[in-house]
Amino acid sequence: MARIRYGARDEAEIAAARAAGSRLPDIWSTGVVAVWESDPDVVAAVLPPPLKPTGRPLVRANISKVDLPGYPLGAGSVAVAAEHGGVAGWYPLVMPMTHERALIGGREVFGEPKKLGEVEVERDGLVVRARLARHGIAFVEVRGAVSGDLPLPEPTRKTDFYFKFLPAVDGSGFEADPVLVHCVRNEKVRKLEAVTGDVVLRESMYDPVADLPVRSLVEITIGEKTTDQQGRVVERVSAQSLLPYIHQRYDDPAQILDGPPEGSV
C-alpha cells in the first residue's frame, strides 16, 4: 500500500527530523537595526505585567534578509526595551515574516508575535533602505547612507520576552494561564557599519508602531550576523493581567474573544 502521508510517522522518522533541526549550520543575515528613544509613558503602556520598563524608553526596529538554504527569508521586528526578574531585554510587538514556516514555528513554539508581511532590505552603494509592510502599508521605513565601518562587537547574549498562550475554544479568554518565555539568542557579527539617516513611522491600524514616536535617534547600523536561540518558560502569568494586551497579537482586536458561530463546522 502506498504511504499515507497524513498517517503517523514512526520513531525513526521523528528522530531524524529532530536531529536535522539540531545540527543547522550558521545562518547569516544582512540587516538594518534602528534604535531610538521614545515616550517613556508609551513604552510603559505597551508592556504586559510582569514586564517592566528599563531606565531608557528605547524602541528597536530590526529588518533583515536571512540566507536560508533554498529560499531567502525576510524577517523583522519592532520591540521595546523591557526588564523581568533582573534580566534586561526586548519585548517585540510585531515580527513580520515573509514565509509561513518561520511564522508558525515562532508563534507555536516560543509565542512570538509573528505575522506574514513584507520585509525589504536594499543597498545601492552607500545608500540603504529597509522597510516593514503589511496590508499595503510600510509602517516602518529606515533610510540613509553608510557613513563608515564600526568595530566588530564580541559575541553577545540577548534576551527577548514572549507570552505563549492558547485561546479558549468558547472565546472566553485562555484555556490555561499563559506563560512568560525568556528567549536567549547568542549573536555573532562579522560585519558592521554605521548609517546616517532617519526612521519613518507610518500610521497603520494593524501595526500601530507610529504610537512609539522617534524622540531621539540613538543609532542606525547595517551588518551581517548569525544567531541561535533557546527559550525557557520562567513563570506562569495571570490570564486576567495579560488579556487586556492580547489585541497586540491580532489584526482584529476582537479575534481573541470570538466564539465559534452557531452551527459552524
XYZ file of N, CA and C in Angstrom:
795
model
N 0.843 -1.192 0.000
C 0.000 0.000 0.000
C 0.883 1.248 0.000
N 0.473 2.234 -0.778
C 1.219 3.484 -0.822
C 1.196 4.150 0.556
N 2.256 4.895 0.822
C 2.346 5.583 2.109
C 1.205 6.578 2.261
N 0.576 6.570 3.420
C -0.473 7.532 3.743
C 0.207 8.724 4.403
N 0.291 9.833 3.695
C 1.118 10.951 4.164
C 0.577 11.634 5.410
N -0.730 11.541 5.656
C -1.273 12.075 6.897
C -1.191 11.063 8.041
N -0.695 9.891 7.749
C -0.595 8.864 8.774
C 0.542 9.137 9.749
N 0.596 8.323 10.798
C 1.601 8.504 11.848
C 2.999 8.220 11.315
N 3.966 9.003 11.750
C 5.365 8.732 11.459
C 5.924 7.789 12.522
N 6.883 6.962 12.105
C 7.482 6.050 13.087
C 8.573 6.771 13.875
N 9.097 6.091 14.883
C 10.068 6.721 15.780
C 11.333 7.138 15.050
N 11.766 6.354 14.073
C 12.989 6.689 13.333
C 12.806 7.982 12.544
N 11.638 8.173 11.936
C 11.388 9.397 11.170
C 11.328 10.613 12.084
N 10.702 10.448 13.243
C 10.633 11.558 14.193
C 12.024 11.915 14.690
N 12.838 10.905 14.989
C 14.197 11.161 15.466
C 15.042 11.831 14.394
N 14.873 11.416 13.137
C 15.643 12.016 12.049
C 15.280 13.484 11.866
N 13.995 13.804 11.965
C 13.570 15.200 11.830
C 14.114 16.043 12.974
N 14.121 15.490 14.189
C 14.637 16.221 15.339
C 16.145 16.450 15.194
N 16.863 15.436 14.716
C 18.306 15.563 14.554
C 18.649 16.584 13.479
N 17.882 16.614 12.401
C 18.147 17.581 11.327
C 17.985 19.003 11.831
N 17.005 19.224 12.685
C 16.795 20.565 13.226
C 17.847 20.982 14.232
N 18.538 20.013 14.847
C 19.510 20.342 15.884
C 20.913 20.577 15.347
N 21.148 20.303 14.047
C 22.503 20.470 13.512
C 22.538 21.458 12.347
N 21.737 22.493 12.449
C 21.750 23.518 11.422
C 23.075 24.275 11.441
N 23.625 24.592 10.273
C 24.842 25.397 10.241
C 24.528 26.844 10.587
N 25.584 27.656 10.778
C 25.371 29.085 10.987
C 24.634 29.667 9.792
N 23.573 30.398 10.061
C 22.790 31.043 9.005
C 22.968 32.548 9.155
N 23.531 33.183 8.146
C 23.879 34.593 8.220
C 22.793 35.450 7.611
N 22.573 36.587 8.216
C 21.586 37.541 7.719
C 22.248 38.896 7.529
N 21.673 39.665 6.621
C 22.069 41.060 6.435
C 20.921 41.915 6.916
N 21.194 42.778 7.886
C 20.084 43.501 8.485
C 20.395 44.925 8.859
N 19.335 45.708 8.883
C 19.380 47.092 9.337
C 18.713 47.149 10.712
N 19.390 47.774 11.663
C 18.849 47.935 13.010
C 18.806 49.422 13.341
N 17.640 49.886 13.729
C 17.482 51.278 14.161
C 16.983 51.285 15.597
N 17.613 52.108 16.436
C 17.227 52.232 17.835
C 16.956 53.703 18.130
N 15.841 53.966 18.801
C 15.517 55.345 19.167
C 14.886 55.407 20.551
N 14.979 56.594 21.135
C 14.267 56.861 22.379
C 12.880 57.380 22.040
N 11.890 56.858 22.758
C 10.510 57.256 22.530
C 9.938 57.866 23.807
N 8.642 57.938 23.868
C 7.952 58.495 25.029
C 7.923 57.435 26.138
N 8.456 57.722 27.319
C 8.501 56.699 28.379
C 7.127 56.209 28.804
N 6.119 57.071 28.792
C 4.778 56.633 29.175
C 4.197 55.661 28.156
N 4.500 55.881 26.873
C 4.005 54.983 25.830
C 4.676 53.619 25.936
N 6.004 53.621 26.118
C 6.711 52.349 26.246
C 6.183 51.564 27.445
N 5.977 52.225 28.553
C 5.446 51.546 29.737
C 4.046 50.997 29.477
N 3.248 51.719 28.694
C 1.860 51.330 28.472
C 1.715 50.058 27.648
N 2.724 49.720 26.820
C 2.584 48.545 25.953
C 3.152 47.285 26.597
N 3.701 47.377 27.806
C 4.328 46.231 28.461
C 3.332 45.502 29.360
N 2.983 44.261 29.023
C 2.119 43.497 29.928
C 2.885 43.109 31.189
N 2.224 43.087 32.341
C 2.899 42.597 33.544
C 3.183 41.093 33.400
N 4.305 40.629 33.940
C 5.188 41.298 34.891
C 6.367 42.045 34.260
N 6.353 42.304 32.951
C 7.427 43.077 32.335
C 7.380 44.515 32.835
N 8.560 45.117 32.960
C 8.663 46.494 33.440
C 9.566 47.299 32.515
N 9.389 48.626 32.483
C 10.278 49.463 31.673
C 11.690 49.460 32.237
N 12.642 49.758 31.363
C 14.026 49.927 31.784
C 14.294 51.407 32.030
N 15.552 51.765 32.256
C 15.890 53.158 32.531
C 15.748 54.073 31.330
N 15.751 53.515 30.113
C 15.600 54.329 28.903
C 14.443 53.779 28.079
N 13.566 54.645 27.558
C 12.418 54.185 26.760
C 12.828 53.906 25.312
N 13.581 52.825 25.118
C 14.127 52.522 23.803
C 13.176 51.673 22.973
N 13.203 51.924 21.671
C 12.482 51.120 20.683
C 13.509 50.677 19.651
N 13.363 49.431 19.191
C 14.304 48.884 18.210
C 13.545 48.290 17.039
N 13.920 48.700 15.823
C 13.411 48.081 14.603
C 14.544 47.280 13.980
N 14.279 46.009 13.723
C 15.265 45.108 13.125
C 14.675 44.590 11.818
N 15.373 44.831 10.696
C 14.859 44.482 9.371
C 15.954 43.724 8.644
N 15.713 42.417 8.339
C 16.799 41.562 7.867
C 16.387 40.690 6.688
N 17.385 40.350 5.889
C 17.302 39.289 4.888
C 18.146 38.128 5.394
N 17.538 36.933 5.442
C 18.201 35.771 6.014
C 18.540 34.788 4.901
N 19.789 34.315 4.874
C 20.242 33.404 3.821
C 19.922 31.962 4.188
N 18.633 31.622 4.179
C 18.238 30.241 4.446
C 18.499 29.373 3.222
N 18.976 28.148 3.417
C 19.217 27.264 2.272
C 17.936 27.013 1.482
N 17.975 27.298 0.194
C 16.830 27.014 -0.666
C 15.902 28.179 -0.903
N 15.774 29.063 0.081
C 14.915 30.217 -0.138
C 15.293 31.324 0.841
N 15.342 32.559 0.355
C 15.651 33.681 1.259
C 14.439 34.016 2.117
N 14.711 34.499 3.300
C 13.654 34.878 4.238
C 13.812 36.337 4.610
N 12.705 37.060 4.591
C 12.674 38.400 5.162
C 12.115 38.317 6.567
N 12.832 38.891 7.527
C 12.426 38.794 8.934
C 12.618 40.140 9.603
N 11.622 40.572 10.363
C 11.723 41.863 11.023
C 11.044 41.862 12.371
N 11.285 42.918 13.118
C 10.607 43.077 14.397
C 10.664 44.541 14.819
N 9.685 44.922 15.620
C 9.699 46.193 16.332
C 9.491 45.849 17.800
N 10.447 46.240 18.642
C 10.431 45.833 20.037
C 10.745 47.024 20.931
N 10.312 46.918 22.185
C 10.614 47.950 23.179
C 11.469 47.342 24.281
N 12.336 48.160 24.859
C 13.186 47.696 25.942
C 12.333 47.351 27.159
N 12.691 46.240 27.820
C 11.924 45.779 28.979
C 12.853 45.040 29.926
N 12.315 44.776 31.125
C 13.081 44.082 32.154
C 12.167 43.113 32.883
N 12.743 41.948 33.250
C 11.978 40.997 34.054
C 12.938 40.226 34.953
N 12.678 40.265 36.237
C 13.478 39.497 37.181
C 14.952 39.820 37.142
N 15.278 41.083 36.901
C 16.670 41.475 36.833
C 17.321 41.248 35.486
N 16.573 40.710 34.526
C 17.090 40.458 33.178
C 16.606 41.574 32.256
N 17.537 42.246 31.588
C 17.184 43.279 30.616
C 17.062 42.651 29.243
N 16.073 43.082 28.482
C 15.878 42.525 27.149
C 14.927 43.373 26.341
N 14.244 42.710 25.408
C 13.337 43.393 24.486
C 12.020 42.645 24.412
N 10.944 43.408 24.313
C 9.602 42.842 24.141
C 9.101 43.204 22.745
N 9.118 42.261 21.801
C 8.653 42.556 20.448
C 7.130 42.720 20.401
N 6.696 43.744 19.695
C 5.273 43.987 19.499
C 4.773 43.366 18.206
N 5.611 43.326 17.194
C 5.225 42.723 15.918
C 6.482 42.202 15.248
N 6.365 41.044 14.574
C 7.513 40.417 13.926
C 7.097 39.931 12.538
N 7.119 40.790 11.528
C 6.736 40.358 10.184
C 7.722 39.337 9.614
N 7.185 38.310 8.982
C 7.964 37.271 8.307
C 7.413 37.101 6.895
N 8.289 36.751 5.974
C 7.827 36.599 4.585
C 7.441 35.167 4.246
N 7.700 34.207 5.156
C 7.368 32.808 4.888
C 6.601 32.215 6.053
N 5.676 31.315 5.711
C 4.817 30.710 6.719
C 5.593 29.830 7.695
N 6.628 29.142 7.212
C 7.350 28.227 8.101
C 7.979 28.979 9.273
N 8.618 30.116 8.987
C 9.222 30.902 10.062
C 8.157 31.450 10.997
N 7.017 31.798 10.457
C 5.932 32.356 11.264
C 5.354 31.309 12.215
N 5.020 30.128 11.697
C 4.347 29.120 12.508
C 5.238 28.626 13.635
N 6.506 28.313 13.312
C 7.396 27.809 14.348
C 7.563 28.793 15.488
N 7.775 30.058 15.167
C 7.972 31.054 16.206
C 6.744 31.270 17.059
N 5.578 31.318 16.439
C 4.347 31.548 17.208
C 4.006 30.359 18.090
N 4.077 29.135 17.541
C 3.596 27.976 18.275
C 4.588 27.480 19.320
N 5.881 27.628 19.048
C 6.876 27.114 19.984
C 7.222 28.142 21.060
N 7.531 29.371 20.638
C 8.019 30.380 21.577
C 6.955 31.399 21.986
N 5.866 31.498 21.225
C 4.883 32.542 21.497
C 5.249 33.872 20.870
N 6.090 33.867 19.833
C 6.499 35.107 19.182
C 5.325 35.747 18.440
N 5.219 37.081 18.438
C 4.105 37.761 17.770
C 4.350 37.922 16.262
N 4.560 36.810 15.587
C 4.890 36.860 14.165
C 3.627 36.949 13.311
N 3.751 37.678 12.197
C 2.682 37.819 11.222
C 3.308 37.809 9.829
N 2.546 37.322 8.841
C 3.020 37.403 7.468
C 3.081 38.861 7.033
N 4.167 39.229 6.375
C 4.304 40.606 5.921
C 5.391 40.728 4.875
N 5.661 41.946 4.490
C 6.713 42.243 3.528
C 7.912 42.822 4.273
N 9.085 42.305 3.947
C 10.322 42.755 4.582
C 11.342 43.004 3.475
N 11.862 44.217 3.404
C 12.808 44.563 2.348
C 14.044 45.221 2.935
N 15.189 44.788 2.455
C 16.467 45.428 2.770
C 17.184 45.654 1.450
N 17.435 46.905 1.112
C 18.073 47.250 -0.156
C 19.317 48.093 0.108
N 20.357 47.796 -0.658
C 21.574 48.611 -0.583
C 22.103 48.852 -1.990
N 22.345 50.106 -2.311
C 22.896 50.506 -3.600
C 24.105 51.389 -3.313
N 25.287 50.775 -3.333
C 26.474 51.528 -2.939
C 26.409 51.857 -1.459
N 26.384 53.135 -1.143
C 26.288 53.555 0.249
C 24.854 53.799 0.703
N 23.925 53.805 -0.237
C 22.530 54.130 0.084
C 21.802 52.883 0.588
N 21.131 53.031 1.730
C 20.433 51.928 2.384
C 18.966 52.286 2.569
N 18.114 51.303 2.301
C 16.680 51.473 2.565
C 16.123 50.135 3.035
N 15.385 50.163 4.128
C 14.770 48.954 4.662
C 13.359 49.292 5.118
N 12.462 48.316 4.979
C 11.060 48.599 5.328
C 10.357 47.345 5.803
N 9.359 47.553 6.674
C 8.412 46.529 7.099
C 7.032 46.969 6.650
N 6.305 46.082 5.981
C 4.998 46.462 5.452
C 4.001 45.315 5.624
N 2.759 45.690 5.869
C 1.641 44.746 5.887
C 0.404 45.491 5.423
N -0.486 44.766 4.747
C -1.729 45.342 4.237
C -1.466 46.581 3.381
N -0.360 46.566 2.634
C -0.056 47.673 1.737
C 0.500 48.909 2.402
N 0.805 48.834 3.690
C 1.308 49.997 4.431
C 2.723 49.700 4.922
N 3.681 50.516 4.501
C 5.045 50.407 5.024
C 5.086 51.143 6.355
N 4.786 50.432 7.427
C 4.606 51.097 8.723
C 5.922 51.475 9.380
N 7.035 50.860 8.943
C 8.371 51.273 9.366
C 9.269 51.337 8.147
N 9.963 52.452 7.988
C 10.955 52.570 6.924
C 12.203 53.242 7.496
N 13.347 52.620 7.223
C 14.639 53.173 7.645
C 15.422 53.489 6.375
N 15.945 54.691 6.288
C 16.648 55.087 5.078
C 17.850 55.951 5.459
N 18.908 55.840 4.651
C 20.091 56.622 4.953
C 21.257 56.198 4.088
N 22.457 56.578 4.511
C 23.690 56.276 3.790
C 24.734 55.756 4.769
N 25.493 54.767 4.332
C 26.553 54.214 5.164
C 27.622 55.277 5.382
N 28.003 55.457 6.640
C 28.959 56.515 6.972
C 30.300 55.991 7.464
N 30.452 54.673 7.571
C 31.739 54.132 7.964
C 31.636 52.809 8.683
N 32.774 52.114 8.766
C 32.836 50.841 9.474
C 32.782 51.059 10.975
N 32.231 50.060 11.677
C 32.218 50.053 13.135
C 33.019 48.856 13.641
N 33.605 48.960 14.837
C 34.309 47.795 15.403
C 33.342 46.623 15.581
N 33.846 45.428 15.317
C 33.003 44.254 15.494
C 32.829 43.972 16.983
N 31.582 43.826 17.428
C 31.370 43.503 18.843
C 31.745 42.058 19.133
N 32.063 41.771 20.380
C 32.270 40.393 20.809
C 30.937 39.639 20.737
N 30.974 38.310 20.602
C 29.722 37.545 20.662
C 28.937 37.909 21.926
N 27.642 38.104 21.754
C 26.810 38.567 22.867
C 25.574 37.695 23.024
N 24.994 37.754 24.218
C 23.728 37.088 24.515
C 22.653 38.157 24.684
N 21.547 37.975 23.980
C 20.434 38.915 24.063
C 19.162 38.156 24.403
N 18.289 38.821 25.142
C 17.058 38.180 25.590
C 15.842 38.904 25.033
N 14.911 38.131 24.483
C 13.592 38.637 24.110
C 12.555 37.988 25.022
N 11.484 38.732 25.303
C 10.407 38.243 26.152
C 9.160 37.988 25.293
N 8.558 36.803 25.482
C 7.329 36.457 24.764
C 6.299 35.891 25.738
N 5.040 36.014 25.364
C 3.962 35.381 26.110
C 3.345 34.300 25.220
N 3.353 33.077 25.724
C 2.783 31.953 24.986
C 1.456 31.578 25.629
N 0.424 31.457 24.793
C -0.905 31.182 25.330
C -1.736 30.434 24.296
N -2.863 29.881 24.762
C -3.792 29.149 23.906
C -5.185 29.742 24.092
N -5.733 30.401 23.056
C -7.066 30.980 23.205
C -8.112 29.914 23.516
N -9.085 30.282 24.331
C -10.141 29.350 24.728
C -11.089 29.060 23.561
N -11.579 27.861 23.526
C -12.493 27.447 22.457
C -13.766 28.281 22.454
N -14.262 28.647 23.630
C -15.530 29.374 23.706
C -15.361 30.890 23.626
N -14.116 31.350 23.381
C -13.900 32.783 23.245
C -13.845 33.536 24.551
N -13.706 32.816 25.676
C -13.763 33.469 26.985
C -12.401 33.953 27.477
N -11.351 33.690 26.736
C -10.015 34.089 27.173
C -9.001 33.040 26.794
N -8.479 32.284 27.798
C -7.450 31.281 27.566
C -7.886 29.929 28.113
N -7.321 28.866 27.536
C -7.586 27.525 28.055
C -6.849 27.292 29.374
N -5.707 27.949 29.544
C -4.933 27.847 30.781
C -4.149 29.139 30.940
N -3.561 29.332 32.115
C -2.777 30.543 32.318
C -1.629 30.606 31.320
N -1.396 31.762 30.708
C -0.276 31.916 29.778
C 1.059 31.764 30.504
N 2.128 31.608 29.711
C 3.462 31.525 30.287
C 4.333 32.623 29.691
N 5.273 33.106 30.500
C 6.261 34.079 30.052
C 7.525 33.328 29.647
N 7.991 33.601 28.433
C 9.155 32.919 27.881
C 10.325 33.893 27.791
N 11.485 33.469 28.278
C 12.738 34.161 28.011
C 13.409 33.435 26.841
N 13.591 34.131 25.742
C 14.261 33.553 24.579
C 15.653 34.185 24.485
N 16.678 33.373 24.669
C 18.054 33.856 24.699
C 18.710 33.562 23.351
N 19.312 34.601 22.775
C 19.988 34.469 21.486
C 21.479 34.738 21.653
N 22.271 33.857 21.105
C 23.718 34.064 21.028
C 24.020 34.628 19.653
N 24.579 35.818 19.622
C 24.753 36.557 18.373
C 26.231 36.776 18.061
N 26.596 36.483 16.810
C 27.943 36.768 16.313
C 27.812 37.702 15.102
N 28.679 38.690 15.037
C 28.649 39.691 13.965
C 29.962 39.619 13.191
N 29.878 39.573 11.858
C 31.095 39.539 11.049
C 31.310 40.813 10.231
N 30.307 41.695 10.202
C 30.463 42.974 9.520
C 29.467 43.948 10.110
N 29.895 45.196 10.351
C 29.002 46.183 10.946
C 29.404 47.574 10.466
N 28.409 48.342 10.004
C 28.651 49.685 9.505
C 27.607 50.637 10.076
N 28.024 51.875 10.280
C 27.106 52.919 10.748
C 26.342 53.497 9.564
N 25.118 53.885 9.828
C 24.277 54.516 8.813
C 23.798 55.864 9.344
N 23.949 56.896 8.537
C 23.384 58.204 8.858
C 22.069 58.340 8.104
N 20.974 58.489 8.839
C 19.683 58.527 8.170
C 18.565 58.820 9.140
N 17.369 58.320 8.808
C 16.216 58.563 9.667
C 15.274 57.376 9.640
N 14.313 57.420 10.564
C 13.293 56.388 10.695
C 11.938 57.030 10.448
N 11.150 56.435 9.552
C 9.812 56.925 9.242
C 8.798 55.905 9.755
N 7.868 56.365 10.590
C 6.783 55.529 11.099
C 5.479 56.005 10.475
N 4.787 55.090 9.803
C 3.531 55.452 9.132
C 2.341 54.842 9.871
N 1.253 55.565 9.838
C 0.047 55.140 10.527
C -0.505 53.850 9.918
N -0.816 52.894 10.779
C -1.460 51.649 10.377
C -2.343 51.171 11.516
N -3.596 50.886 11.221
C -4.487 50.372 12.250
C -4.121 48.945 12.640
N -3.365 48.248 11.782
C -2.984 46.865 12.049
C -1.681 46.771 12.835
N -0.770 47.686 12.583
C 0.550 47.684 13.216
C 0.863 49.103 13.689
N 0.256 49.536 14.810
C 0.311 50.949 15.213
C 1.608 51.348 15.914
N 2.743 51.036 15.281
C 4.017 51.430 15.882
C 4.238 52.935 15.802
N 3.418 53.629 15.020
C 3.505 55.088 14.987
C 3.205 55.702 16.348
N 2.616 54.924 17.257
C 2.384 55.408 18.625
C 3.675 55.505 19.432
N 4.779 54.983 18.864
C 6.075 54.996 19.556
C 7.000 55.968 18.833
N 6.778 57.267 18.976
C 7.466 58.257 18.149
C 8.974 58.299 18.399
N 9.691 58.758 17.371
C 11.139 58.918 17.478
C 11.423 60.263 18.154
N 11.701 60.231 19.436
C 12.063 61.454 20.164
C 13.538 61.789 19.969
N 14.374 60.730 19.952
C 15.809 60.930 19.765
C 16.377 59.671 19.133
N 16.987 59.814 17.959
C 17.557 58.667 17.267
C 18.884 58.289 17.923
N 19.006 57.050 18.358
C 20.223 56.586 19.028
C 21.242 56.093 18.007
N 20.831 55.198 17.108
C 21.754 54.691 16.103
C 21.005 53.952 15.002
N 21.646 53.897 13.842
C 21.228 53.027 12.751
C 22.480 52.301 12.283
N 22.383 50.990 12.144
C 23.509 50.204 11.656
C 23.026 49.227 10.591
N 23.963 48.770 9.770
C 23.716 47.673 8.851
C 24.844 46.681 9.046
N 24.503 45.399 9.118
C 25.540 44.422 9.413
C 25.152 43.023 8.987
N 26.106 42.118 9.166
C 25.911 40.701 8.883
C 26.117 39.934 10.182
N 25.146 39.102 10.539
C 25.227 38.402 11.816
C 24.591 37.027 11.712
N 24.888 36.190 12.680
C 24.239 34.893 12.822
C 23.862 34.709 14.282
N 22.749 34.049 14.517
C 22.285 33.828 15.888
C 21.729 32.427 16.038
N 21.786 31.917 17.260
C 20.977 30.760 17.622
C 20.055 31.196 18.750
N 19.123 30.350 19.120
C 18.211 30.758 20.182
C 17.717 29.555 20.956
N 17.492 29.800 22.239
C 16.899 28.814 23.125
C 15.895 29.519 24.018
N 14.747 28.910 24.186
C 13.725 29.512 25.027
C 13.460 28.670 26.264
N 12.996 29.347 27.315
C 12.581 28.626 28.512
C 11.421 29.372 29.162
N 10.518 28.615 29.719
C 9.400 29.191 30.459
C 9.897 29.579 31.841
N 9.685 30.848 32.213
C 10.185 31.311 33.506
C 9.072 31.443 34.551
N 7.830 31.639 34.118
C 6.730 31.689 35.082
C 5.389 31.683 34.375
N 4.384 31.277 35.109
C 3.012 31.408 34.614
C 2.500 32.811 34.931
N 1.657 33.306 34.041
C 1.183 34.685 34.125
C -0.323 34.679 34.328
N -0.822 35.589 35.119
C -2.254 35.715 35.323
C -2.970 35.985 34.011
N -3.968 35.165 33.710
C -4.736 35.361 32.480
C -5.401 36.733 32.469
N -5.913 37.154 33.600
C -6.609 38.439 33.657
C -5.668 39.611 33.428
N -4.416 39.480 33.860
C -3.482 40.584 33.665
C -2.994 40.668 32.222
N -2.957 39.540 31.520
C -2.478 39.545 30.139
C -3.588 39.833 29.140
N -4.811 39.466 29.451
C -5.911 39.586 28.490
C -6.058 40.992 27.894
N -5.900 42.090 28.657
C -6.054 43.416 28.055
C -5.018 43.744 26.979
N -3.954 42.938 26.874
C -2.896 43.220 25.906
C -2.927 42.275 24.693
N -3.851 41.316 24.677
C -3.806 40.273 23.660
C -4.100 40.795 22.268
N -4.784 41.947 22.177
C -5.048 42.527 20.859
C -3.756 42.861 20.116
N -2.625 42.972 20.849
C -1.350 43.225 20.191
C -1.028 42.140 19.170
N -1.524 40.934 19.381
C -1.162 39.780 18.564
C -2.006 39.654 17.287
N -3.129 40.365 17.219
C -4.106 40.124 16.156
C -4.425 41.399 15.381
N -4.726 41.225 14.093
C -5.168 42.365 13.292
C -6.557 42.822 13.693
N -7.416 41.884 14.062
C -8.758 42.201 14.538
C -8.754 42.118 16.053
N -8.870 43.243 16.771
C -8.790 43.214 18.239
C -9.813 42.305 18.898
N -10.925 42.022 18.199
C -11.967 41.181 18.795
C -11.713 39.698 18.577
N -10.676 39.349 17.827
C -10.491 37.956 17.424
C -10.318 37.014 18.607
N -9.597 37.455 19.631
C -9.354 36.590 20.773
C -10.636 36.283 21.529
N -11.659 37.139 21.394
C -12.914 36.932 22.111
C -14.004 36.337 21.221
N -13.661 36.015 19.969
C -14.659 35.434 19.073
C -14.966 34.009 19.503
N -16.225 33.751 19.761
C -16.630 32.370 19.979
C -16.987 31.728 18.654
N -17.063 30.417 18.570
C -17.449 29.758 17.324
C -18.897 30.080 16.965
N -19.169 30.461 15.695
C -20.552 30.740 15.304
C -21.430 29.508 15.463
N -22.673 29.742 15.833
C -23.601 28.620 15.992
C -23.756 27.906 14.651
N -23.686 26.583 14.746
C -23.849 25.775 13.535
C -22.593 25.677 12.691
N -21.461 26.270 13.171
C -20.241 26.196 12.360
C -19.678 24.784 12.414
N -18.866 24.455 11.398
C -18.296 23.119 11.292
C -16.788 23.226 11.424
